[in-house]
Amino acid sequence: MHARAALQLLAAANLAAASLPIIDAIAQVQPVTTSTTLQAYYYAPPNSSTSRLGPATTVAPPRTLTYTQTDYTPNPTVFATACAEISSAYSSRLAVYSSQIASGVDATYPTRVPVRPREAWDCLYSIPLDVDLTLDFISGVAKYLQFQSTIEYLKNPPANSLQDPVDIIGSLENLADQVRSGEIAHHIRFENAFRKLLQRCHDGHLGLVFNSASLISFRGPFTLISISPDAIEKPKVYVEKDLMEFELEASYITRIDGYEVEAWLAEFADYGSSQSPDARYNAIFANRDPGSDGTFYTLYGWYPGKNTISITFSNSSTYQYDYRAYARWNNALNWTGIRTGSDFYRNIVLNPAYFQVASSDQQAVAGTPDPSPTDGENVYHVHDKPRVKKRQMRTGVATTSTRPTATPTPRLPQLVYFNYPFMTHRVGPYVQDLNGIVGGYFLNDTIGTAVLDISSFAAADDDAEFQLQGFQAALTAFFAEARRLGSKKLILDVRGNGGGLVALGFELYKQLFPAAPANSYYRIRAHEAAQIFATAAEALATDKNTDALVELLETVGINNIDGDALDVALAIASGFSRQNTFDVNGKKPEDLATFIGPYNLTGLVNDTVSLLVENNLGFPLSDADISGFGSRANFTSSPQPFRKEDILLLSDGTCASTCTIFSELLKREQANVSSVVMGGRPNDSPSAHVGGTHGSRVLTFANLLSNSRRVVSLYPPETDEQEQYLIDNIPLALPFGFTYAAINFRDAIRPEDETETPLQFALEPADCRLYFSPIGFTDSVYLWGELSELKWGTNSNFAGCAVGGLQKGEGSTGYVPDDPETVEIVNYILQPLTPS
Ligand SMILES: *[C@@H]1O[C@H](CO)[C@@H](O)[C@H](O)[C@H]1NC(C)=O
Ligand SMILES: *[C@@H]1O[C@H](CO)[C@@H](O)[C@H](O)[C@H]1NC(C)=O
Ligand SMILES: *[C@@H]1O[C@H](CO)[C@@H](O)[C@H](O)[C@H]1NC(C)=O
Ligand SMILES: *[C@@H]1O[C@H](CO)[C@@H](O)[C@H](O)[C@H]1NC(C)=O
Ligand SMILES: *[C@@H]1O[C@H](CO)[C@@H](O)[C@H](O)[C@H]1NC(C)=O
Ligand SMILES: *[C@@H]1O[C@H](CO)[C@@H](O)[C@H](O)[C@H]1NC(C)=O
Ligand SMILES: *[C@@H]1O[C@H](CO)[C@@H](O)[C@H](O)[C@H]1NC(C)=O
Ligand SMILES: *[C@@H]1O[C@H](CO)[C@@H](O)[C@H](O)[C@H]1NC(C)=O
């Protein structure tokens, strides 16, 4: 049935209908079932013959192959006690804390305790599988995943996208079959299979983290880095602390668990969230700017299948290192009362934790941090991004959590700080915003290059206030100083930038190019449920209601509306309304059907989509205006601070989400901005500077569920047929709890691309590629100086680029080195063992 016909049917029904089963289904999670019994135990070590690498021995005869001895046959007795033992470790740790506090010791509340990896896995493995609820979860989650913008493209990805085909819905059906047949007989195996399915899509906006990750996490033995002696020679992989101690004298790694090291890493990186294999490769390693431990250490949160890992070094020694595991807890989920896998299932798996962490409709956030759970701790050194914490607010607004209103003029706190420490850099920036999002530097080189260090487009603190205002003020102060100093060259460092607030991406672009248009087009899927949501949004946000809302917002501001006006504003902010969008001609789509279509895609992919639109950035839905819009409309006549030929974009391929909105604006509107990408696989091929998800808006499951609520409150179903129609189509509450779950909602599309391919599948190489050298890895200020000299000066220690080149004193020529046959994973597998 067509959505609109169905909804007309629903709308005709009596709106005063009382609570109906569908409403309960949205509002509640499934009741806890206690009847589940443990299935037969059987332990499933990774099936090496199904690994894409094949058995280790087919690579080359390994010098020392010891890892098999650590696989173990589980003993059902252990299963029965593992959770209880972990739980008592938790209780003991809390008891130690309590006694410390009682005796006046100033202890911090603990949030984790080390446990043995095998025991942690035994406990997880003892969680019973409930076939019926698991099947409910699978069919329920499919309705959320239908909103994933690329679901059809993933099945049939464009040839040069480096994406393996993934049929999400087909794979869910296979999972359901495996659960039914007993092939998947343990709950944790289901969770892992489901997470891996989403991870294989390599879209940082698509992911789900089950509650179990809040109770147990696994860690690698140490952090790794990939270092080239001179940034040009192919890099080698080192244990980070070895390199830090012995520099290039340290032995590098030649084999992991008997596999050639690059083969092992390529397989491991296949669970990373970036589209670009080089960005996924970079994510394995520790990073200094912004700080992260890398996935070799965080293991994507998974049990690695055994207790130890074997590493062979270039000095021919092979050592076994222990994996680690931690029992963890937080405000919502803890070990109290867990003695068995069944307790774990009841208290944790079925705990609807995500209802408590649900983000609101109001957050138009395009980027989110990597959803993998990580406690960021590194036993050798902690180099978490030390964001400057929210400082004391100076004005009356400091003590409340309400945001300032647009009118009357809010009393702002101090928005920028000068010469204050920033991240881990050895020198502080000239200026930074109050939330430590951006730092603006002037280098002491011969050129006087300016640098903007932006490793995120959002504050680390979710509750941070004045993000746009602070960012805006810092950029304004920085560009004014650049003018005063006569600084002519600019490096934009977006390494590690996984996105953030969309407004900040547009703000940076407008401050760089005040007069330039900032068009950024997108579309969403227009499947049945999207049509239903769009219909509901339209029912609230009619033209008339929208005009009235805008008038109201202009008088009282976004934070002072409630009741019907708030409902209209939320419907517009939902992303399913046409009211705050423009088509490619700059006009608001004239009616619902024009906006949502559905339009058929023509070409390789069979799907239905919405109209191509962009955000109306002047729509007053936020508490501050982007430069060039609304109250800051006259910003377009500000001087442009740098010529585009004088701008260098520095990335590590991670750039995702809002960062891709920003870099796409540069690319489409400002050809000739040059780019450099750092790191990547040691293959001497061109590498993408924008390698994270190009999706331009993420939606959490909580957000989608609130759309379902809107539908049901507007159109309560009256007949069984109506109810069944909604049950079959819209997302409802899921039986298993999770702490994070989201899909990519919007595909960014270039209007001039006739194939209308989502930019996720377009990997465009940087002009210049360099590997990390020891000093470039540890010292960003040094790296900026070297790049400035390489691009504009004469004193660089870099002899050029590892791949591509930078035109001296000119913009990018737009020349992209020939697309090599990008080196496939298989090349590493066939690579002979390097003599050691
Ligand atoms: C491992 O994979 C092989 C090849 O697909 C299969 O024949 C075998 O049954 C698998 N073993 C287990 C224990 O799943
Ligand atoms: C080999 O190199 C590793 C890594 O640097 C080091 O830990 C180990 O001690 C070395 N072994 C020998 C025998 O020198
Ligand atoms: C553990 O969680 C339960 C249920 O959420 C809560 O009642 C209890 O206070 C928590 N205990 C601790 C020690 O945090
Ligand atoms: C430049 O030199 C000044 C004076 O020595 C110092 O305070 C500042 O931190 C230096 N800036 C950078 C980016 O190195
Ligand atoms: C889209 O394709 C379907 C059949 O696949 C057809 O019924 C429908 O009319 C097409 N819509 C448009 C707008 O062309
Ligand atoms: C396209 O998908 C629709 C909906 O799944 C289906 O009905 C139609 O047959 C498909 N068309 C082609 C050409 O595969
Ligand atoms: C924009 O208007 C404001 C307030 O009227 C003024 O202070 C500012 O200088 C103007 N900016 C430009 C670029 O004209
Ligand atoms: C880019 O630079 C080249 C040479 O410097 C120039 O010919 C070309 O017009 C520039 N392209 C754009 C779009 O500005």
Short mmCIF file of N, CA and C and ligand atoms in Angstrom, two decimals, residues 644-645 671-672 810-812, ligand 8:
data_model
loop_
_atom_site.label_atom_id
_atom_site.label_comp_id
_atom_site.label_asym_id
_atom_site.label_seq_id
_atom_site.Cartn_x
_atom_site.Cartn_y
_atom_site.Cartn_z
N LYS A 644 42.91 30.83 -2.52
CA LYS A 644 42.76 29.38 -2.44
C LYS A 644 44.04 28.63 -2.80
N GLU A 645 44.87 29.23 -3.65
CA GLU A 645 46.15 28.59 -4.00
C GLU A 645 47.08 28.53 -2.79
N ALA A 671 38.27 24.74 -6.48
CA ALA A 671 39.32 23.92 -7.06
C ALA A 671 40.65 24.60 -6.77
N ASN A 672 41.71 23.86 -6.78
CA ASN A 672 43.06 24.39 -6.59
C ASN A 672 43.50 24.46 -5.13
N GLU A 810 52.06 27.24 -6.01
CA GLU A 810 50.84 27.29 -6.80
C GLU A 810 49.77 26.43 -6.16
N GLY A 811 48.60 26.53 -6.73
CA GLY A 811 47.53 25.67 -6.26
C GLY A 811 47.70 24.27 -6.80
N SER A 812 46.80 23.41 -6.40
CA SER A 812 46.78 22.07 -6.96
C SER A 812 46.44 22.19 -8.43
C1 LIG B 8 43.70 26.45 -10.92
O1 LIG B 8 45.02 26.89 -11.16
C2 LIG B 8 45.38 26.88 -12.51
C3 LIG B 8 46.86 27.21 -12.62
O2 LIG B 8 47.32 27.87 -11.48
C4 LIG B 8 44.51 27.90 -13.27
O3 LIG B 8 44.83 27.88 -14.64
C5 LIG B 8 43.04 27.46 -13.09
O4 LIG B 8 42.18 28.42 -13.68
C6 LIG B 8 42.69 27.34 -11.63
N1 LIG B 8 41.35 26.76 -11.51
C7 LIG B 8 40.39 27.37 -10.83
C8 LIG B 8 39.05 26.70 -10.84
O5 LIG B 8 40.56 28.41 -10.23
#
